[in-house]
Amino acid sequence: MRRSSLLAVAVLGMVMTLGAVPATAAVEDEREVDPLVAAVLDEVPGGILIDGRHAVWPKLGMELTVPASSGMAAWSVGSCTTGRICAYNSTSLGGAALTFGTCAVHTIPSSFSVKSAANARSIGYVQVRNGSTVLKTVPAGSWSNVSGTVTNLRCLL
């Protein structure tokens, strides 16, 4: 009888331990989505939430990354990955970033306010535009702060 009681206690302990793992995992999985990520996901169809600060739109070649609130206010100049075009919602390549991997005309969601842009391509230039009006031209391998309302980025070879 004592042996079966010990076995029952051991099994109950395992069930309780294993039962706690999914609850812990669920808490870790319930991440808070940054309001900007949520707004852009609502506005632009086809987005996939990667985590609370990162979403991608594979068909558009677009990514949105919002920096952690761990005191990191601005990214370095090298934050726009080689070969990509990047739009930032703060000056000097700071804040959240929308990045594009193709050379085309890329629409900027109205919920994203562009304050700086980078062109990490090796050739060509990027026009930062409001409609068809060019607000700023960013040559390959450089970046610039932007003023005005940006509605699209036009990449030219």
Short mmCIF file of N, CA and C in Angstrom, two decimals:
data_model
loop_
_atom_site.label_atom_id
_atom_site.label_comp_id
_atom_site.label_asym_id
_atom_site.label_seq_id
_atom_site.Cartn_x
_atom_site.Cartn_y
_atom_site.Cartn_z
N MET A 1 0.82 -1.19 0.00
CA MET A 1 0.00 0.00 0.00
C MET A 1 0.86 1.24 0.00
N ARG A 2 1.90 1.22 0.76
CA ARG A 2 2.79 2.38 0.84
C ARG A 2 3.45 2.64 -0.51
N ARG A 3 3.79 1.59 -1.20
CA ARG A 3 4.44 1.73 -2.51
C ARG A 3 3.51 2.41 -3.51
N SER A 4 2.25 2.05 -3.53
CA SER A 4 1.29 2.67 -4.46
C SER A 4 1.02 4.11 -4.07
N SER A 5 1.07 4.44 -2.78
CA SER A 5 0.89 5.82 -2.34
C SER A 5 2.04 6.69 -2.84
N LEU A 6 3.26 6.17 -2.73
CA LEU A 6 4.42 6.91 -3.23
C LEU A 6 4.34 7.11 -4.74
N LEU A 7 3.90 6.07 -5.43
CA LEU A 7 3.75 6.16 -6.88
C LEU A 7 2.69 7.21 -7.24
N ALA A 8 1.60 7.22 -6.51
CA ALA A 8 0.53 8.19 -6.76
C ALA A 8 1.02 9.61 -6.53
N VAL A 9 1.79 9.80 -5.44
CA VAL A 9 2.33 11.12 -5.15
C VAL A 9 3.31 11.55 -6.25
N ALA A 10 4.14 10.62 -6.71
CA ALA A 10 5.10 10.93 -7.77
C ALA A 10 4.39 11.30 -9.07
N VAL A 11 3.36 10.54 -9.41
CA VAL A 11 2.60 10.83 -10.63
C VAL A 11 1.90 12.18 -10.51
N LEU A 12 1.29 12.43 -9.35
CA LEU A 12 0.63 13.70 -9.13
C LEU A 12 1.62 14.86 -9.24
N GLY A 13 2.80 14.69 -8.68
CA GLY A 13 3.85 15.72 -8.77
C GLY A 13 4.25 15.98 -10.21
N MET A 14 4.39 14.91 -11.00
CA MET A 14 4.75 15.08 -12.41
C MET A 14 3.64 15.81 -13.17
N VAL A 15 2.39 15.43 -12.90
CA VAL A 15 1.26 16.07 -13.58
C VAL A 15 1.22 17.55 -13.23
N MET A 16 1.44 17.85 -11.96
CA MET A 16 1.42 19.26 -11.55
C MET A 16 2.57 20.02 -12.19
N THR A 17 3.74 19.40 -12.23
CA THR A 17 4.89 20.06 -12.84
C THR A 17 4.68 20.25 -14.33
N LEU A 18 4.26 19.19 -15.02
CA LEU A 18 4.04 19.29 -16.46
C LEU A 18 2.87 20.21 -16.77
N GLY A 19 1.88 20.22 -15.93
CA GLY A 19 0.74 21.11 -16.12
C GLY A 19 1.13 22.56 -15.97
N ALA A 20 2.14 22.85 -15.18
CA ALA A 20 2.58 24.23 -14.97
C ALA A 20 3.38 24.75 -16.14
N VAL A 21 4.03 23.87 -16.89
CA VAL A 21 4.85 24.31 -18.01
C VAL A 21 4.02 25.01 -19.08
N PRO A 22 2.89 24.44 -19.54
CA PRO A 22 2.11 25.16 -20.53
C PRO A 22 1.60 26.50 -20.01
N ALA A 23 1.23 26.57 -18.73
CA ALA A 23 0.76 27.85 -18.19
C ALA A 23 1.87 28.88 -18.23
N THR A 24 3.08 28.48 -17.90
CA THR A 24 4.23 29.39 -17.96
C THR A 24 4.49 29.80 -19.40
N ALA A 25 4.45 28.82 -20.31
CA ALA A 25 4.69 29.12 -21.71
C ALA A 25 3.64 30.09 -22.24
N ALA A 26 2.39 29.91 -21.81
CA ALA A 26 1.32 30.80 -22.28
C ALA A 26 1.57 32.23 -21.81
N VAL A 27 2.05 32.39 -20.60
CA VAL A 27 2.34 33.73 -20.09
C VAL A 27 3.44 34.36 -20.91
N GLU A 28 4.48 33.59 -21.24
CA GLU A 28 5.58 34.13 -22.04
C GLU A 28 5.12 34.44 -23.46
N ASP A 29 4.14 33.66 -23.98
CA ASP A 29 3.66 33.85 -25.33
C ASP A 29 2.73 35.05 -25.46
N GLU A 30 2.09 35.44 -24.36
CA GLU A 30 1.21 36.59 -24.39
C GLU A 30 2.04 37.86 -24.33
N ARG A 31 2.48 38.31 -25.47
CA ARG A 31 3.35 39.49 -25.53
C ARG A 31 2.51 40.71 -25.87
N GLU A 32 2.95 41.82 -25.39
CA GLU A 32 2.27 43.06 -25.65
C GLU A 32 2.73 43.59 -27.01
N VAL A 33 1.79 43.87 -27.88
CA VAL A 33 2.12 44.37 -29.22
C VAL A 33 2.22 45.89 -29.15
N ASP A 34 3.34 46.41 -29.66
CA ASP A 34 3.55 47.85 -29.70
C ASP A 34 2.41 48.49 -30.49
N PRO A 35 1.90 49.64 -30.02
CA PRO A 35 0.78 50.29 -30.72
C PRO A 35 1.06 50.62 -32.18
N LEU A 36 2.30 50.99 -32.51
CA LEU A 36 2.63 51.29 -33.91
C LEU A 36 2.56 50.02 -34.75
N VAL A 37 3.07 48.91 -34.22
CA VAL A 37 3.01 47.63 -34.95
C VAL A 37 1.54 47.26 -35.19
N ALA A 38 0.71 47.40 -34.17
CA ALA A 38 -0.72 47.08 -34.31
C ALA A 38 -1.38 47.97 -35.35
N ALA A 39 -1.07 49.27 -35.35
CA ALA A 39 -1.68 50.20 -36.29
C ALA A 39 -1.29 49.87 -37.73
N VAL A 40 -0.02 49.59 -37.96
CA VAL A 40 0.43 49.28 -39.32
C VAL A 40 -0.12 47.93 -39.77
N LEU A 41 -0.20 46.95 -38.87
CA LEU A 41 -0.81 45.66 -39.22
C LEU A 41 -2.27 45.84 -39.60
N ASP A 42 -2.99 46.72 -38.90
CA ASP A 42 -4.39 46.99 -39.23
C ASP A 42 -4.53 47.67 -40.58
N GLU A 43 -3.58 48.54 -40.90
CA GLU A 43 -3.68 49.33 -42.13
C GLU A 43 -3.22 48.59 -43.38
N VAL A 44 -2.17 47.79 -43.25
CA VAL A 44 -1.58 47.14 -44.42
C VAL A 44 -1.87 45.64 -44.38
N PRO A 45 -2.65 45.13 -45.32
CA PRO A 45 -2.99 43.70 -45.31
C PRO A 45 -1.76 42.82 -45.60
N GLY A 46 -1.82 41.59 -45.12
CA GLY A 46 -0.77 40.61 -45.40
C GLY A 46 0.36 40.59 -44.41
N GLY A 47 0.25 41.37 -43.34
CA GLY A 47 1.32 41.42 -42.34
C GLY A 47 1.31 40.22 -41.42
N ILE A 48 2.50 39.83 -40.97
CA ILE A 48 2.66 38.72 -40.04
C ILE A 48 3.39 39.25 -38.82
N LEU A 49 2.78 39.08 -37.66
CA LEU A 49 3.39 39.52 -36.41
C LEU A 49 4.46 38.52 -36.01
N ILE A 50 5.70 38.98 -35.90
CA ILE A 50 6.81 38.13 -35.48
C ILE A 50 6.90 38.13 -33.96
N ASP A 51 6.88 39.30 -33.38
CA ASP A 51 6.80 39.46 -31.93
C ASP A 51 6.18 40.83 -31.68
N GLY A 52 6.09 41.25 -30.44
CA GLY A 52 5.41 42.48 -30.10
C GLY A 52 6.01 43.74 -30.71
N ARG A 53 7.26 43.64 -31.22
CA ARG A 53 7.94 44.80 -31.79
C ARG A 53 8.36 44.60 -33.24
N HIS A 54 7.91 43.52 -33.87
CA HIS A 54 8.42 43.19 -35.20
C HIS A 54 7.33 42.49 -36.02
N ALA A 55 7.09 43.02 -37.22
CA ALA A 55 6.14 42.41 -38.15
C ALA A 55 6.74 42.46 -39.56
N VAL A 56 6.30 41.52 -40.40
CA VAL A 56 6.78 41.47 -41.79
C VAL A 56 5.59 41.34 -42.74
N TRP A 57 5.78 41.82 -43.95
CA TRP A 57 4.83 41.69 -45.03
C TRP A 57 5.60 41.05 -46.18
N PRO A 58 5.63 39.71 -46.26
CA PRO A 58 6.46 39.02 -47.26
C PRO A 58 6.16 39.43 -48.70
N LYS A 59 4.91 39.59 -49.05
CA LYS A 59 4.58 39.94 -50.44
C LYS A 59 5.04 41.35 -50.80
N LEU A 60 5.19 42.23 -49.81
CA LEU A 60 5.64 43.59 -50.05
C LEU A 60 7.14 43.75 -49.85
N GLY A 61 7.78 42.73 -49.26
CA GLY A 61 9.20 42.83 -48.93
C GLY A 61 9.43 43.88 -47.85
N MET A 62 8.43 44.08 -46.97
CA MET A 62 8.47 45.14 -45.96
C MET A 62 8.57 44.54 -44.56
N GLU A 63 9.32 45.21 -43.69
CA GLU A 63 9.43 44.84 -42.29
C GLU A 63 9.24 46.08 -41.44
N LEU A 64 8.68 45.90 -40.26
CA LEU A 64 8.56 46.99 -39.28
C LEU A 64 9.20 46.49 -38.00
N THR A 65 10.15 47.27 -37.48
CA THR A 65 10.82 46.94 -36.22
C THR A 65 10.77 48.16 -35.32
N VAL A 66 10.27 47.96 -34.12
CA VAL A 66 10.20 49.03 -33.12
C VAL A 66 11.21 48.68 -32.03
N PRO A 67 12.10 49.61 -31.69
CA PRO A 67 13.12 49.29 -30.68
C PRO A 67 12.50 49.03 -29.31
N ALA A 68 13.19 48.21 -28.52
CA ALA A 68 12.74 47.93 -27.16
C ALA A 68 12.78 49.20 -26.34
N SER A 69 11.95 49.26 -25.33
CA SER A 69 11.92 50.44 -24.49
C SER A 69 12.98 50.37 -23.40
N SER A 70 14.06 49.69 -23.68
CA SER A 70 15.12 49.50 -22.69
C SER A 70 16.09 50.67 -22.69
N GLY A 71 15.61 51.84 -23.03
CA GLY A 71 16.46 53.01 -23.00
C GLY A 71 17.15 53.28 -24.32
N MET A 72 16.97 52.43 -25.31
CA MET A 72 17.61 52.63 -26.60
C MET A 72 16.78 53.63 -27.40
N ALA A 73 17.21 54.86 -27.47
CA ALA A 73 16.43 55.91 -28.11
C ALA A 73 16.73 56.02 -29.59
N ALA A 74 17.93 55.70 -30.01
CA ALA A 74 18.29 55.82 -31.42
C ALA A 74 19.24 54.71 -31.82
N TRP A 75 19.10 54.29 -33.07
CA TRP A 75 20.00 53.27 -33.59
C TRP A 75 21.19 53.95 -34.23
N SER A 76 22.23 53.18 -34.42
CA SER A 76 23.42 53.71 -35.08
C SER A 76 23.17 53.83 -36.58
N VAL A 77 24.08 54.46 -37.28
CA VAL A 77 23.97 54.65 -38.72
C VAL A 77 23.88 53.31 -39.44
N GLY A 78 24.51 52.30 -38.91
CA GLY A 78 24.53 50.98 -39.53
C GLY A 78 23.29 50.15 -39.31
N SER A 79 22.20 50.71 -38.81
CA SER A 79 21.02 49.91 -38.51
C SER A 79 20.23 49.47 -39.74
N CYS A 80 20.41 50.15 -40.84
CA CYS A 80 19.73 49.75 -42.08
C CYS A 80 20.60 48.69 -42.75
N THR A 81 20.09 47.46 -42.77
CA THR A 81 20.85 46.31 -43.27
C THR A 81 21.23 46.48 -44.73
N THR A 82 22.41 46.02 -45.07
CA THR A 82 22.94 46.09 -46.44
C THR A 82 21.91 45.60 -47.45
N GLY A 83 21.71 46.39 -48.49
CA GLY A 83 20.80 46.03 -49.58
C GLY A 83 19.37 46.47 -49.35
N ARG A 84 19.07 47.10 -48.23
CA ARG A 84 17.70 47.48 -47.92
C ARG A 84 17.52 48.99 -47.95
N ILE A 85 16.26 49.41 -48.03
CA ILE A 85 15.85 50.80 -47.92
C ILE A 85 15.09 50.90 -46.61
N CYS A 86 15.39 51.91 -45.80
CA CYS A 86 14.79 52.00 -44.47
C CYS A 86 14.17 53.36 -44.23
N ALA A 87 13.02 53.36 -43.59
CA ALA A 87 12.35 54.58 -43.17
C ALA A 87 12.19 54.51 -41.66
N TYR A 88 12.50 55.60 -40.96
CA TYR A 88 12.47 55.64 -39.49
C TYR A 88 11.48 56.70 -39.02
N ASN A 89 10.84 56.45 -37.88
CA ASN A 89 9.87 57.41 -37.38
C ASN A 89 10.49 58.43 -36.42
N SER A 90 11.81 58.45 -36.33
CA SER A 90 12.53 59.49 -35.58
C SER A 90 13.69 59.97 -36.44
N THR A 91 14.21 61.14 -36.12
CA THR A 91 15.35 61.66 -36.87
C THR A 91 16.60 60.85 -36.58
N SER A 92 17.58 61.01 -37.41
CA SER A 92 18.90 60.37 -37.26
C SER A 92 18.81 58.85 -37.12
N LEU A 93 17.94 58.24 -37.91
CA LEU A 93 17.77 56.78 -37.95
C LEU A 93 17.31 56.20 -36.62
N GLY A 94 16.48 56.94 -35.92
CA GLY A 94 16.01 56.49 -34.61
C GLY A 94 14.58 55.99 -34.65
N GLY A 95 14.20 55.37 -33.57
CA GLY A 95 12.82 54.89 -33.41
C GLY A 95 12.54 53.63 -34.18
N ALA A 96 11.30 53.48 -34.57
CA ALA A 96 10.85 52.30 -35.32
C ALA A 96 11.32 52.40 -36.76
N ALA A 97 11.48 51.25 -37.40
CA ALA A 97 11.97 51.23 -38.78
C ALA A 97 11.08 50.36 -39.66
N LEU A 98 10.74 50.89 -40.83
CA LEU A 98 10.14 50.11 -41.91
C LEU A 98 11.26 49.85 -42.89
N THR A 99 11.47 48.60 -43.28
CA THR A 99 12.55 48.31 -44.23
C THR A 99 11.99 47.58 -45.43
N PHE A 100 12.61 47.81 -46.58
CA PHE A 100 12.17 47.21 -47.83
C PHE A 100 13.37 46.57 -48.52
N GLY A 101 13.16 45.38 -49.06
CA GLY A 101 14.25 44.64 -49.68
C GLY A 101 14.25 44.69 -51.19
N THR A 102 13.30 45.38 -51.78
CA THR A 102 13.24 45.47 -53.24
C THR A 102 13.35 46.92 -53.69
N CYS A 103 13.80 47.11 -54.91
CA CYS A 103 13.89 48.46 -55.48
C CYS A 103 12.61 48.69 -56.27
N ALA A 104 11.72 49.48 -55.70
CA ALA A 104 10.41 49.76 -56.29
C ALA A 104 9.86 51.01 -55.62
N VAL A 105 8.60 51.33 -55.89
CA VAL A 105 7.92 52.39 -55.17
C VAL A 105 7.19 51.71 -54.00
N HIS A 106 7.54 52.11 -52.79
CA HIS A 106 6.97 51.50 -51.59
C HIS A 106 6.09 52.51 -50.87
N THR A 107 4.82 52.16 -50.69
CA THR A 107 3.88 53.02 -49.99
C THR A 107 4.15 52.96 -48.49
N ILE A 108 4.14 54.11 -47.87
CA ILE A 108 4.32 54.21 -46.42
C ILE A 108 2.93 54.26 -45.79
N PRO A 109 2.64 53.37 -44.85
CA PRO A 109 1.34 53.42 -44.17
C PRO A 109 1.13 54.78 -43.50
N SER A 110 -0.08 55.30 -43.54
CA SER A 110 -0.35 56.62 -42.97
C SER A 110 -0.14 56.64 -41.46
N SER A 111 -0.17 55.48 -40.81
CA SER A 111 0.05 55.41 -39.37
C SER A 111 1.54 55.47 -39.01
N PHE A 112 2.41 55.51 -40.02
CA PHE A 112 3.85 55.58 -39.79
C PHE A 112 4.36 56.92 -40.30
N SER A 113 4.94 57.72 -39.43
CA SER A 113 5.45 59.04 -39.79
C SER A 113 6.96 58.97 -40.01
N VAL A 114 7.40 59.23 -41.23
CA VAL A 114 8.83 59.13 -41.57
C VAL A 114 9.55 60.42 -41.21
N LYS A 115 10.62 60.30 -40.41
CA LYS A 115 11.44 61.45 -40.02
C LYS A 115 12.87 61.34 -40.54
N SER A 116 13.29 60.12 -40.93
CA SER A 116 14.60 59.92 -41.55
C SER A 116 14.54 58.68 -42.42
N ALA A 117 15.45 58.60 -43.38
CA ALA A 117 15.48 57.47 -44.32
C ALA A 117 16.92 57.10 -44.64
N ALA A 118 17.13 55.83 -44.92
CA ALA A 118 18.46 55.33 -45.27
C ALA A 118 18.38 54.48 -46.53
N ASN A 119 19.46 54.52 -47.29
CA ASN A 119 19.59 53.72 -48.51
C ASN A 119 20.86 52.87 -48.35
N ALA A 120 20.70 51.63 -47.94
CA ALA A 120 21.85 50.76 -47.72
C ALA A 120 22.16 49.92 -48.95
N ARG A 121 21.74 50.38 -50.11
CA ARG A 121 22.06 49.70 -51.37
C ARG A 121 23.41 50.20 -51.87
N SER A 122 24.01 49.44 -52.75
CA SER A 122 25.34 49.81 -53.25
C SER A 122 25.26 50.71 -54.48
N ILE A 123 24.09 50.78 -55.11
CA ILE A 123 23.93 51.64 -56.30
C ILE A 123 22.59 52.36 -56.23
N GLY A 124 22.45 53.39 -57.05
CA GLY A 124 21.18 54.08 -57.19
C GLY A 124 20.89 55.06 -56.08
N TYR A 125 19.63 55.48 -56.01
CA TYR A 125 19.21 56.43 -55.00
C TYR A 125 17.75 56.19 -54.65
N VAL A 126 17.32 56.77 -53.54
CA VAL A 126 15.94 56.64 -53.09
C VAL A 126 15.35 58.04 -52.98
N GLN A 127 14.19 58.22 -53.57
CA GLN A 127 13.46 59.46 -53.43
C GLN A 127 12.43 59.28 -52.31
N VAL A 128 12.49 60.17 -51.34
CA VAL A 128 11.51 60.18 -50.25
C VAL A 128 10.45 61.17 -50.71
N ARG A 129 9.19 60.70 -50.88
CA ARG A 129 8.21 61.53 -51.57
C ARG A 129 6.88 61.68 -50.82
N ASN A 130 6.19 62.75 -51.17
CA ASN A 130 4.80 62.96 -50.80
C ASN A 130 4.06 62.95 -52.13
N GLY A 131 3.35 61.84 -52.40
CA GLY A 131 2.76 61.66 -53.72
C GLY A 131 3.88 61.54 -54.73
N SER A 132 3.93 62.47 -55.70
CA SER A 132 5.02 62.46 -56.67
C SER A 132 6.05 63.56 -56.40
N THR A 133 5.82 64.34 -55.33
CA THR A 133 6.74 65.41 -54.96
C THR A 133 7.91 64.86 -54.16
N VAL A 134 9.12 65.10 -54.65
CA VAL A 134 10.33 64.60 -53.98
C VAL A 134 10.67 65.54 -52.82
N LEU A 135 10.68 64.98 -51.60
CA LEU A 135 11.05 65.75 -50.41
C LEU A 135 12.54 65.67 -50.14
N LYS A 136 13.14 64.53 -50.47
CA LYS A 136 14.57 64.31 -50.20
C LYS A 136 15.05 63.19 -51.12
N THR A 137 16.29 63.29 -51.59
CA THR A 137 16.91 62.23 -52.37
C THR A 137 18.07 61.67 -51.55
N VAL A 138 18.09 60.35 -51.38
CA VAL A 138 19.10 59.69 -50.56
C VAL A 138 19.94 58.78 -51.46
N PRO A 139 21.21 59.15 -51.70
CA PRO A 139 22.07 58.30 -52.54
C PRO A 139 22.44 56.98 -51.85
N ALA A 140 22.92 56.03 -52.64
CA ALA A 140 23.34 54.73 -52.11
C ALA A 140 24.38 54.92 -51.00
N GLY A 141 24.24 54.13 -49.94
CA GLY A 141 25.21 54.15 -48.85
C GLY A 141 25.10 55.34 -47.92
N SER A 142 23.94 56.01 -47.89
CA SER A 142 23.80 57.18 -47.02
C SER A 142 22.41 57.25 -46.41
N TRP A 143 22.20 58.29 -45.61
CA TRP A 143 20.90 58.51 -44.98
C TRP A 143 20.66 60.01 -44.85
N SER A 144 19.40 60.37 -44.55
CA SER A 144 19.06 61.78 -44.40
C SER A 144 17.84 61.92 -43.50
N ASN A 145 17.79 63.03 -42.77
CA ASN A 145 16.57 63.39 -42.06
C ASN A 145 15.57 63.93 -43.07
N VAL A 146 14.28 63.84 -42.76
CA VAL A 146 13.23 64.23 -43.70
C VAL A 146 12.22 65.11 -42.98
N SER A 147 11.72 66.12 -43.68
CA SER A 147 10.61 66.92 -43.12
C SER A 147 9.46 66.85 -44.11
N GLY A 148 8.26 66.99 -43.60
CA GLY A 148 7.07 66.89 -44.44
C GLY A 148 6.43 65.53 -44.30
N THR A 149 5.30 65.35 -44.95
CA THR A 149 4.56 64.09 -44.90
C THR A 149 5.05 63.16 -46.00
N VAL A 150 5.56 62.01 -45.61
CA VAL A 150 6.09 61.04 -46.57
C VAL A 150 5.01 59.99 -46.85
N THR A 151 4.68 59.81 -48.13
CA THR A 151 3.69 58.81 -48.50
C THR A 151 4.30 57.61 -49.21
N ASN A 152 5.52 57.79 -49.76
CA ASN A 152 6.16 56.65 -50.43
C ASN A 152 7.65 56.87 -50.59
N LEU A 153 8.35 55.76 -50.79
CA LEU A 153 9.78 55.76 -51.09
C LEU A 153 9.93 55.19 -52.48
N ARG A 154 10.66 55.88 -53.34
CA ARG A 154 10.87 55.41 -54.71
C ARG A 154 12.35 55.10 -54.89
N CYS A 155 12.64 53.84 -55.15
CA CYS A 155 14.01 53.41 -55.38
C CYS A 155 14.30 53.44 -56.88
N LEU A 156 15.43 54.01 -57.23
CA LEU A 156 15.85 54.07 -58.63
C LEU A 156 17.28 53.55 -58.74
N LEU A 157 17.53 52.78 -59.78
CA LEU A 157 18.87 52.23 -59.99
C LEU A 157 19.79 53.24 -60.62
#
